[in-house]
Amino acid sequence: MSPKAKRTVIAWVLLSPLIVVTIFPFAVMFLTAVKPRTEVLSPTWWPSTFMWSNFSDMWVATKFGQALLNSLYVSVIATVGAIVFSIPAAYAMSRFRFAGHGAFRQFLLVSQMISPIVLVLGLFRLLAAWGMIESTTAVGFVYMAFNIAFTVWMLQSYFDTIPRDLEEASWMEGGGRWLTLRRVFLPLGVPAIAVTAIFTFINAWNEFVIALTMLRRQESYTLPIQVFSLVAGRYSIEWHHVMAATLLATLPVAVLFMWLQRYLVRGLALGAVK
Amino acid sequence: MHNRALPYLLTLPSLALAAIVIFWPVWDLIQISLHDVNRFGQLRELNDFANFKALAADPDFTAALLRTALWTVLVVGGALLVSIPVAMILNSDFYGRSVARVIIMLPWAVSLTMTAIVWRWALNGESGMLNSALRNLGIIDQNIQWLASAATAFPMQVLIGILVTVPFTTTIFLGGLSSIPDDLYEASALEGATAVQQFRHITFPLLKPFVNIAIVLNTIYVFNSFPIIWVMTQGGPANSTDILVTHLYKLAFRIGKLGEASAVSLVMFAILLLFTMIYVRLAMRESRA
């Protein structure tokens, strides 16, 4: 056996326990989602037939569509808002030296560490004072505010890697700051902005505790809360519906995440090295 | 730069938003925690830290505090022990490495809520697929009611916590390992160093700053982690799997003891600030090095 083949065997043998445990919940989710209703409670692994209709049944029975729309709505508000507010800040952090620069960056770092759960009672009272409990719009704005530290941090890390020469060349040619920003800088920043936006979207899409606290009626539930409500405090749980809903709610963002994961790591690492 | 106000104008809106969403609630929590407060959140007179004293005297709080420490240490430590060898394997050259990497990163791509919901079903006592898998393998001959008692529920929650923490931790270590030059290993191999010696004298020392960062960041995330425990057991049965975050949530939104809930929030906020300061110092030291 060549050394590489030998290494391959050893590597897979060593990784196999972790791989089994990692794949196990995905197998459970998928197989339960496609089992016929009568087989869900009998502990066999493989379904006798694949019931793809579970997905359409679940869509109707659990009002999946409404929750999907709510999730999209809060995630879009959070993403667009956070990006619009962060681009100017990240641009300033990347291109200007000013008093308070370091302090602002430290504040961002610290505020990224503070999880909403610690503040959720205060946030609840804030929204209640404005009569905005049940408001998906308000939840979208809370997500937006909580994501700003992350978006400014990520954007600045990437903006720092855009060479200044191009902007300086544009100024030489008589382009003003605003024109240069629009024609030279922002087009170069588009990939970074897109990646940051997608991660903000995923953050908002997956958020649990704020939605659980602020959204009390089914019409305003986002997907995590909707799926959780199918499980929590129910006497009989339609597990094949729950797993189908989990699968549908997870798959699109999981694929996005796996695709873009290396950018997240690079962005955070760039920030850490600075 | 011709306009000295410009950078401030550009940063101010985002700073204001990020600050409001933190400082307003914190200020509110301080107010509630220092006053008598009724179920509906109306503030009465100052109460001489009665809420904090009540916490110290509450056995549920002390139990949750200790369990949070246990939860954090076990999950962070477990993830560390798994991730170092996994990262070293993934850093070596073998067939199917990119597939292995994708599989190991998978739990990171799924929200904690959804992961916890799937595990709640997989651990179901009567028809859960873990029981049936273990029975088929002949490891157990009777169904285990995993979530019915803390003795089995909490260890499972810790294991799931470790499983979802491994991808992020491994990623950090992969970054660290790729920064170690291969020459070091080649040179030491020429000198006759064994693999164990290489790990002790090259890999581990050079990985150490990354280990520190991973420990601090994971401690912050795990300490705050709500969905796994809330979705699987809601801190039950009989509060026996409660950690601070679930205890806090019950105090605030189930029992309606707003004063004590805000006191718990502030205690957690203080602990988090401490962790964060450690992180900032570590990160600064890294960037100077």
Coordinates of C-alpha atoms in Angstrom, one line a residue:
Chain A
M1 CA 0.0 0.0 0.0
S2 CA 1.3 3.5 -0.8
P3 CA 1.8 5.8 2.1
K4 CA -1.2 7.9 1.0
A5 CA -3.5 4.9 0.8
K6 CA -2.4 3.9 4.3
R7 CA -3.0 7.4 5.6
T8 CA -6.4 7.4 4.0
V9 CA -7.4 4.2 5.9
I10 CA -6.1 5.4 9.2
A11 CA -7.8 8.9 8.8
W12 CA -11.2 7.5 7.9
V13 CA -11.0 4.9 10.7
L14 CA -10.1 7.5 13.2
L15 CA -12.8 9.9 12.0
S16 CA -15.5 7.3 11.7
P17 CA -17.0 7.6 15.2
L18 CA -17.5 11.4 14.8
I19 CA -18.8 11.0 11.3
V20 CA -21.4 8.4 12.4
V21 CA -22.6 10.7 15.2
T22 CA -22.7 13.7 12.9
I23 CA -24.7 11.9 10.2
F24 CA -27.0 10.2 12.6
P25 CA -29.4 13.2 13.2
F26 CA -29.5 13.9 9.5
A27 CA -30.5 10.3 8.8
V28 CA -33.1 10.5 11.5
M29 CA -34.5 13.7 10.1
F30 CA -34.6 12.5 6.5
L31 CA -35.9 9.0 7.1
T32 CA -38.7 10.2 9.5
A33 CA -39.7 12.9 7.1
V34 CA -40.4 10.4 4.3
K35 CA -41.9 7.6 6.4
P36 CA -45.6 6.7 6.1
R37 CA -47.5 8.0 9.1
T38 CA -48.2 4.5 10.4
E39 CA -44.5 3.6 10.5
V40 CA -43.2 6.7 12.3
L41 CA -43.8 5.3 15.8
S42 CA -42.5 1.8 15.0
P43 CA -38.8 1.9 15.5
T44 CA -37.7 0.6 12.1
W45 CA -35.0 2.5 10.2
W46 CA -35.9 2.2 6.6
P47 CA -39.4 3.2 5.5
S48 CA -41.4 0.7 3.4
T49 CA -42.2 3.4 0.9
F50 CA -40.9 6.9 0.5
M51 CA -43.9 9.2 1.2
W52 CA -42.9 12.4 -0.6
S53 CA -46.4 13.6 0.0
N54 CA -45.5 14.1 3.6
F55 CA -44.0 17.4 2.6
S56 CA -47.1 18.8 0.9
D57 CA -49.3 17.5 3.8
M58 CA -47.0 19.1 6.3
W59 CA -47.1 22.4 4.3
V60 CA -50.8 22.6 4.8
A61 CA -51.2 21.0 8.2
T62 CA -48.5 23.2 9.9
K63 CA -49.2 26.4 8.1
F64 CA -45.6 26.3 6.9
G65 CA -46.1 28.9 4.2
Q66 CA -47.0 31.7 6.6
A67 CA -44.1 31.0 8.9
L68 CA -41.8 30.9 5.8
L69 CA -43.0 34.3 4.8
N70 CA -42.5 35.7 8.3
S71 CA -39.0 34.3 8.4
L72 CA -38.2 35.8 5.0
Y73 CA -39.6 39.1 6.1
V74 CA -37.7 39.5 9.4
S75 CA -34.5 38.2 7.7
V76 CA -34.7 40.6 4.8
I77 CA -35.3 43.6 7.1
A78 CA -32.4 42.5 9.3
T79 CA -30.1 42.0 6.3
V80 CA -30.9 45.1 4.3
G81 CA -30.9 47.3 7.4
A82 CA -27.7 46.0 8.8
I83 CA -25.9 46.3 5.5
V84 CA -27.1 49.8 4.8
F85 CA -26.1 51.0 8.2
S86 CA -22.8 49.1 8.2
I87 CA -21.3 50.0 4.8
P88 CA -20.7 53.7 5.7
A89 CA -19.2 52.7 9.1
A90 CA -17.0 50.0 7.6
Y91 CA -15.9 52.4 4.9
A92 CA -15.0 55.0 7.5
M93 CA -13.2 52.5 9.6
S94 CA -11.2 51.2 6.7
R95 CA -10.3 54.5 5.0
F96 CA -10.1 57.1 7.7
R97 CA -7.9 57.4 10.8
F98 CA -9.9 59.2 13.5
A99 CA -10.1 59.5 17.2
G100 CA -12.2 56.8 18.7
H101 CA -11.4 54.4 15.8
G102 CA -9.9 51.8 18.2
A103 CA -12.6 52.3 20.8
F104 CA -15.4 51.8 18.2
R105 CA -13.7 48.5 17.1
Q106 CA -13.4 47.3 20.6
F107 CA -17.0 48.2 21.3
L108 CA -18.1 46.1 18.3
L109 CA -16.0 43.2 19.4
V110 CA -17.5 43.3 22.9
S111 CA -21.1 43.8 21.7
Q112 CA -20.7 40.8 19.4
M113 CA -20.2 38.7 22.5
I114 CA -23.3 39.8 24.3
S115 CA -26.1 37.3 23.4
P116 CA -29.7 38.5 23.1
I117 CA -30.7 36.0 25.8
V118 CA -29.1 38.1 28.5
L119 CA -31.0 41.2 27.4
V120 CA -34.2 39.5 26.4
L121 CA -36.2 40.7 29.3
G122 CA -35.2 44.3 28.8
L123 CA -35.8 44.0 25.0
F124 CA -39.3 42.6 25.7
R125 CA -40.1 45.6 27.9
L126 CA -38.7 48.0 25.3
L127 CA -41.0 46.5 22.6
A128 CA -43.9 46.2 25.0
A129 CA -43.6 49.9 25.9
W130 CA -43.9 50.7 22.2
G131 CA -46.8 48.2 21.7
M132 CA -44.8 46.2 19.3
I133 CA -45.0 42.7 20.8
E134 CA -46.2 40.4 17.9
S135 CA -44.7 42.7 15.4
T136 CA -42.4 40.8 13.0
T137 CA -41.2 44.2 11.8
A138 CA -39.9 45.1 15.3
V139 CA -38.2 41.7 15.5
G140 CA -36.5 42.3 12.2
F141 CA -35.2 45.6 13.6
V142 CA -33.9 44.0 16.7
Y143 CA -32.1 41.4 14.6
M144 CA -30.7 44.2 12.5
A145 CA -29.3 46.0 15.5
F146 CA -27.8 42.8 16.9
N147 CA -26.1 42.0 13.6
I148 CA -24.5 45.4 13.1
A149 CA -21.4 44.6 15.1
F150 CA -20.9 41.5 13.0
T151 CA -21.5 43.2 9.7
V152 CA -19.3 46.2 10.4
W153 CA -16.5 43.9 11.6
M154 CA -16.8 41.6 8.5
L155 CA -17.1 44.4 6.0
Q156 CA -14.2 46.3 7.4
S157 CA -12.0 43.2 7.3
Y158 CA -12.7 42.8 3.6
F159 CA -12.6 46.5 2.8
D160 CA -9.1 46.7 4.3
T161 CA -8.0 44.2 1.6
I162 CA -9.2 46.4 -1.3
P163 CA -6.1 48.3 -2.5
R164 CA -6.2 52.0 -2.1
D165 CA -4.3 52.6 -5.3
L166 CA -7.4 52.4 -7.5
E167 CA -9.2 55.0 -5.4
E168 CA -6.2 57.3 -5.4
A169 CA -5.9 56.9 -9.2
S170 CA -9.5 58.0 -9.5
W171 CA -9.0 61.0 -7.3
M172 CA -6.0 62.0 -9.5
E173 CA -8.3 62.0 -12.5
G174 CA -10.5 64.4 -10.6
G175 CA -13.2 62.0 -9.4
G176 CA -14.6 63.3 -6.1
R177 CA -14.9 61.1 -3.0
W178 CA -18.5 60.3 -3.7
L179 CA -18.0 59.4 -7.3
T180 CA -14.9 57.3 -6.5
L181 CA -16.9 55.5 -3.8
R182 CA -19.7 54.7 -6.1
R183 CA -17.7 53.9 -9.3
V184 CA -14.5 52.3 -7.9
F185 CA -14.8 51.2 -4.3
L186 CA -18.3 49.8 -4.0
P187 CA -18.1 47.6 -7.1
L188 CA -14.9 46.1 -5.7
G189 CA -16.7 45.5 -2.4
V190 CA -19.7 43.8 -3.8
P191 CA -18.5 40.2 -3.1
A192 CA -17.7 41.1 0.5
I193 CA -21.1 42.8 0.9
A194 CA -22.9 39.8 -0.6
V195 CA -21.2 37.3 1.6
T196 CA -21.8 39.4 4.7
A197 CA -25.4 39.9 3.8
I198 CA -25.9 36.2 3.4
F199 CA -24.5 35.4 6.8
T200 CA -26.6 38.1 8.4
F201 CA -29.6 36.5 6.7
I202 CA -28.7 33.1 8.0
N203 CA -28.3 34.5 11.5
A204 CA -31.7 36.1 11.4
W205 CA -33.3 33.0 9.8
N206 CA -32.0 30.8 12.6
E207 CA -32.6 33.1 15.6
F208 CA -34.6 31.5 18.4
V209 CA -34.9 33.3 21.7
I210 CA -36.0 36.7 20.6
A211 CA -38.6 35.3 18.3
L212 CA -39.8 32.9 21.0
T213 CA -40.3 35.8 23.4
M214 CA -41.7 38.5 21.1
L215 CA -43.9 36.5 18.8
R216 CA -46.8 34.9 20.7
R217 CA -49.4 34.2 18.1
Q218 CA -49.1 31.6 15.4
E219 CA -49.7 34.1 12.6
S220 CA -46.5 35.9 13.5
Y221 CA -44.3 32.9 14.2
T222 CA -41.0 32.5 12.3
L223 CA -39.9 29.1 11.2
P224 CA -37.9 28.0 14.3
I225 CA -40.8 29.0 16.6
Q226 CA -43.3 27.4 14.3
V227 CA -41.4 24.1 14.2
F228 CA -40.8 24.3 18.0
S229 CA -44.5 24.9 18.6
L230 CA -45.2 21.6 16.8
V231 CA -43.2 19.8 19.5
A232 CA -43.5 21.8 22.7
G233 CA -46.4 21.1 25.1
R234 CA -48.2 18.9 22.6
Y235 CA -49.8 15.6 23.7
S236 CA -49.5 13.9 20.4
I237 CA -46.7 15.0 18.1
E238 CA -46.8 14.3 14.3
W239 CA -43.1 13.6 14.1
H240 CA -43.1 13.0 10.4
H241 CA -44.5 16.5 9.9
V242 CA -42.0 18.0 12.3
M243 CA -39.1 16.3 10.6
A244 CA -40.3 17.3 7.1
A245 CA -40.7 20.9 8.3
T246 CA -37.2 20.8 10.0
L247 CA -35.7 19.5 6.7
L248 CA -37.4 22.2 4.6
A249 CA -36.5 25.0 6.9
T250 CA -32.9 23.9 7.2
L251 CA -31.9 22.8 3.8
P252 CA -31.7 26.1 1.9
V253 CA -29.7 27.9 4.5
A254 CA -27.5 24.9 5.2
V255 CA -26.5 24.7 1.6
L256 CA -25.8 28.4 1.5
F257 CA -23.8 28.1 4.7
M258 CA -21.6 25.2 3.5
W259 CA -21.0 27.0 0.2
L260 CA -19.8 30.2 1.9
Q261 CA -18.3 28.9 5.1
R262 CA -14.7 29.6 4.1
Y263 CA -15.5 33.3 3.5
L264 CA -16.9 33.5 7.0
V265 CA -13.7 32.0 8.4
R266 CA -11.5 34.2 6.3
G267 CA -13.4 37.3 7.2
L268 CA -13.3 36.6 10.9
A269 CA -9.6 35.7 10.6
L270 CA -8.8 38.9 8.7
G271 CA -10.5 40.8 11.5
A272 CA -8.5 38.9 14.2
V273 CA -5.2 39.5 12.6
K274 CA -5.7 43.2 12.1
Chain B
M1 CA -8.9 64.5 4.6
H2 CA -10.8 67.7 4.0
N3 CA -13.8 66.9 6.2
R4 CA -12.9 65.9 9.7
A5 CA -16.5 65.3 10.7
L6 CA -17.1 62.8 7.9
P7 CA -15.9 59.6 9.6
Y8 CA -18.0 60.4 12.6
L9 CA -21.1 61.0 10.5
L10 CA -20.5 57.7 8.7
T11 CA -20.0 55.6 11.9
L12 CA -22.6 57.3 14.1
P13 CA -25.8 55.6 12.8
S14 CA -24.5 52.1 13.2
L15 CA -22.9 52.9 16.5
A16 CA -26.2 54.4 17.8
L17 CA -28.2 51.3 16.8
A18 CA -25.7 48.8 18.2
A19 CA -25.6 50.9 21.4
I20 CA -29.3 51.3 21.9
V21 CA -30.1 47.7 21.6
I22 CA -27.5 46.9 24.3
F23 CA -27.6 49.9 26.7
W24 CA -31.3 50.5 26.8
P25 CA -32.1 46.9 28.0
V26 CA -29.2 46.9 30.4
W27 CA -30.3 50.2 31.9
D28 CA -33.9 48.9 32.2
L29 CA -32.6 45.6 33.8
I30 CA -30.6 47.7 36.3
Q31 CA -33.7 49.6 37.2
I32 CA -35.9 46.6 37.6
S33 CA -33.3 44.7 39.6
L34 CA -32.9 47.5 42.1
H35 CA -36.6 48.2 42.7
D36 CA -39.6 46.3 43.9
V37 CA -41.6 45.4 40.8
N38 CA -44.9 43.8 40.3
R39 CA -45.9 41.1 37.8
F40 CA -46.7 43.6 35.2
G41 CA -43.4 45.3 35.4
Q42 CA -44.4 48.5 37.2
L43 CA -41.5 49.8 39.4
R44 CA -42.1 50.5 43.1
E45 CA -39.6 51.8 45.6
L46 CA -35.9 50.8 45.8
N47 CA -35.5 47.6 47.7
D48 CA -31.9 47.5 48.9
F49 CA -30.7 44.7 46.6
A50 CA -33.4 42.3 47.8
N51 CA -33.5 40.7 44.3
F52 CA -29.9 39.8 44.4
K53 CA -30.2 38.6 48.0
A54 CA -33.2 36.5 46.9
L55 CA -31.0 34.9 44.2
A56 CA -28.2 34.0 46.5
A57 CA -30.8 32.3 48.8
D58 CA -32.5 30.5 46.0
P59 CA -31.3 26.9 45.7
D60 CA -32.6 26.7 42.1
F61 CA -30.3 29.6 41.1
T62 CA -27.3 28.1 42.8
A63 CA -28.0 24.7 41.2
A64 CA -28.4 26.4 37.8
L65 CA -25.2 28.4 38.3
L66 CA -23.2 25.2 39.2
R67 CA -24.8 23.3 36.3
T68 CA -23.9 26.2 33.9
A69 CA -20.3 25.9 35.0
L70 CA -20.4 22.1 34.5
W71 CA -22.1 22.5 31.1
T72 CA -19.6 25.1 29.9
V73 CA -16.5 23.2 31.1
L74 CA -17.7 19.8 29.7
V75 CA -18.8 21.2 26.3
V76 CA -15.8 23.5 25.8
G77 CA -13.3 20.9 27.1
G78 CA -15.0 18.0 25.1
A79 CA -15.0 20.0 21.9
L80 CA -11.4 20.9 22.4
L81 CA -10.3 17.2 23.0
V82 CA -12.2 16.1 19.9
S83 CA -11.2 19.0 17.7
I84 CA -7.4 18.9 18.0
P85 CA -7.0 15.4 16.6
V86 CA -9.8 15.9 14.1
A87 CA -8.1 19.1 12.8
M88 CA -4.7 17.3 12.7
I89 CA -6.2 14.5 10.6
L90 CA -8.0 16.9 8.3
N91 CA -4.8 18.8 7.9
S92 CA -3.0 15.7 6.6
D93 CA -3.2 14.6 3.0
F94 CA -5.6 11.6 2.4
Y95 CA -8.2 10.5 -0.2
G96 CA -11.6 12.0 0.4
R97 CA -10.3 14.7 2.7
S98 CA -12.7 17.3 1.3
V99 CA -15.7 15.0 1.8
A100 CA -14.7 14.3 5.4
R101 CA -14.3 18.0 6.0
V102 CA -17.8 18.7 4.6
I103 CA -19.4 16.0 6.8
I104 CA -17.6 17.3 10.0
M105 CA -18.7 20.9 9.3
L106 CA -22.3 19.9 8.7
P107 CA -23.6 20.6 12.3
W108 CA -22.4 24.2 12.0
A109 CA -24.8 24.7 9.0
V110 CA -27.9 23.8 10.9
S111 CA -29.5 26.0 13.5
L112 CA -29.3 24.9 17.1
T113 CA -33.1 24.9 17.3
M114 CA -33.5 22.5 14.5
T115 CA -30.6 20.2 15.7
A116 CA -32.2 20.1 19.1
I117 CA -35.7 19.3 17.7
V118 CA -34.2 16.4 15.7
W119 CA -32.4 15.0 18.7
R120 CA -35.5 15.3 20.9
W121 CA -37.1 13.0 18.4
A122 CA -34.1 10.7 18.0
L123 CA -33.9 10.3 21.8
N124 CA -37.6 9.6 22.2
G125 CA -38.1 6.8 24.7
E126 CA -40.7 4.7 22.9
S127 CA -39.9 5.1 19.2
G128 CA -36.7 7.1 19.1
M129 CA -34.2 5.9 16.5
L130 CA -31.3 5.9 18.9
N131 CA -32.9 3.3 21.1
S132 CA -33.8 1.2 18.0
A133 CA -30.2 1.5 16.7
L134 CA -28.7 0.6 20.0
R135 CA -31.1 -2.4 20.3
N136 CA -30.3 -3.6 16.8
L137 CA -26.6 -3.5 17.6
G138 CA -27.3 -5.5 20.8
I139 CA -25.9 -2.7 23.1
I140 CA -29.1 -2.4 25.1
D141 CA -32.0 -4.7 25.4
Q142 CA -34.5 -2.3 26.9
N143 CA -35.5 1.2 25.8
I144 CA -33.9 4.0 27.7
Q145 CA -36.0 7.0 28.5
W146 CA -33.2 9.4 27.6
L147 CA -35.0 12.7 28.4
A148 CA -37.0 11.5 31.4
S149 CA -34.3 12.0 34.0
A150 CA -31.4 14.4 34.3
A151 CA -29.0 11.5 34.7
T152 CA -29.4 10.6 31.0
A153 CA -30.8 13.9 29.6
F154 CA -27.9 16.2 30.7
P155 CA -25.1 14.0 29.5
M156 CA -26.8 13.7 26.1
Q157 CA -27.2 17.5 26.0
V158 CA -23.5 17.9 26.7
L159 CA -22.7 15.4 23.9
I160 CA -24.9 17.3 21.5
G161 CA -23.3 20.6 22.7
I162 CA -19.9 19.1 21.9
L163 CA -21.0 17.8 18.5
V164 CA -22.2 21.3 17.4
T165 CA -19.2 23.0 18.8
V166 CA -16.6 20.8 17.0
P167 CA -16.9 22.3 13.5
F168 CA -16.2 25.9 14.6
T169 CA -13.3 24.7 16.9
T170 CA -11.8 22.5 14.2
T171 CA -11.9 25.4 11.8
I172 CA -9.9 27.6 14.1
F173 CA -7.4 24.8 14.6
L174 CA -7.1 24.1 10.9
G175 CA -6.2 27.8 10.4
G176 CA -3.6 27.4 13.1
L177 CA -2.1 24.2 11.7
S178 CA -1.8 25.6 8.2
S179 CA 0.3 28.4 9.7
I180 CA 2.9 25.9 10.9
P181 CA 5.7 25.5 8.3
D182 CA 6.3 21.9 7.1
D183 CA 10.0 22.4 7.4
L184 CA 9.8 22.1 11.1
Y185 CA 8.3 18.6 10.8
E186 CA 10.8 17.6 8.1
A187 CA 13.8 18.9 10.1
S188 CA 12.6 17.2 13.3
A189 CA 12.0 13.9 11.4
L190 CA 15.5 14.0 10.1
E191 CA 16.7 14.4 13.7
G192 CA 14.7 11.2 14.5
A193 CA 11.8 12.8 16.4
T194 CA 8.7 10.6 16.9
A195 CA 5.2 11.6 16.1
V196 CA 4.5 12.1 19.8
Q197 CA 7.5 14.3 20.3
Q198 CA 6.6 16.3 17.2
F199 CA 3.1 16.9 18.7
R200 CA 4.5 17.9 22.1
H201 CA 7.3 20.1 20.9
I202 CA 6.0 21.5 17.6
T203 CA 2.3 21.2 17.0
F204 CA 1.0 21.9 20.5
P205 CA 3.1 24.9 21.4
L206 CA 2.5 26.6 18.0
L207 CA -1.3 25.8 18.2
K208 CA -1.5 27.2 21.7
P209 CA -2.7 30.7 20.9
F210 CA -5.4 29.2 18.7
V211 CA -6.4 26.9 21.6
N212 CA -6.7 29.9 23.9
I213 CA -8.9 31.8 21.5
A214 CA -11.1 28.7 20.9
I215 CA -11.5 28.2 24.6
V216 CA -12.6 31.8 25.3
L217 CA -14.9 32.1 22.3
N218 CA -16.5 28.7 22.9
T219 CA -16.9 29.6 26.6
I220 CA -18.9 32.7 25.7
Y221 CA -21.0 30.8 23.1
V222 CA -21.7 27.8 25.3
F223 CA -22.4 29.8 28.4
N224 CA -25.1 31.7 26.4
S225 CA -26.5 28.7 24.6
F226 CA -30.2 28.4 25.1
P227 CA -31.9 26.3 22.3
I228 CA -30.3 22.9 23.0
I229 CA -31.5 22.6 26.6
W230 CA -34.7 24.6 26.1
V231 CA -36.0 22.6 23.1
M232 CA -35.0 19.2 24.5
T233 CA -36.1 19.4 28.1
Q234 CA -37.0 23.1 28.9
G235 CA -34.7 22.6 31.9
G236 CA -36.8 19.8 33.2
P237 CA -37.6 17.3 34.6
A238 CA -38.1 19.3 37.8
N239 CA -35.5 21.9 36.8
S240 CA -32.8 19.3 36.9
T241 CA -31.2 20.3 33.6
D242 CA -31.6 24.1 34.1
I243 CA -28.7 26.3 33.3
L244 CA -28.6 30.0 33.9
V245 CA -30.2 31.0 30.6
T246 CA -33.2 28.6 31.0
H247 CA -33.6 29.5 34.6
L248 CA -33.6 33.2 33.6
Y249 CA -36.2 32.6 30.9
K250 CA -38.5 30.7 33.3
L251 CA -38.1 33.4 36.0
A252 CA -39.0 36.2 33.5
F253 CA -41.6 34.6 31.2
R254 CA -43.1 31.7 33.2
I255 CA -43.1 32.7 36.8
G256 CA -43.1 36.4 36.2
K257 CA -40.5 37.2 38.9
L258 CA -39.1 40.1 36.9
G259 CA -36.9 41.5 39.7
E260 CA -35.0 38.2 40.1
A261 CA -34.9 37.6 36.4
S262 CA -33.2 41.0 35.8
A263 CA -30.8 40.2 38.6
V264 CA -29.8 37.0 36.9
S265 CA -29.5 38.8 33.6
L266 CA -27.1 41.3 35.2
V267 CA -25.0 38.6 36.9
M268 CA -24.7 36.9 33.5
F269 CA -23.9 40.2 31.8
A270 CA -21.1 40.7 34.3
I271 CA -19.7 37.2 33.7
L272 CA -19.8 37.7 29.9
L273 CA -18.0 41.1 30.2
L274 CA -15.3 39.3 32.1
F275 CA -14.9 36.6 29.5
T276 CA -15.0 39.2 26.7
M277 CA -12.2 41.2 28.4
I278 CA -10.1 38.1 28.5
Y279 CA -10.8 37.6 24.8
V280 CA -9.9 41.1 23.9
R281 CA -6.7 40.9 25.7
L282 CA -5.8 37.6 24.0
A283 CA -6.8 38.9 20.6
M284 CA -4.7 42.0 21.2
R285 CA -1.7 39.9 22.2
E286 CA -2.1 37.8 19.1
S287 CA -2.2 40.8 16.8
R288 CA 1.0 42.3 18.4
A289 CA 2.8 39.0 18.1

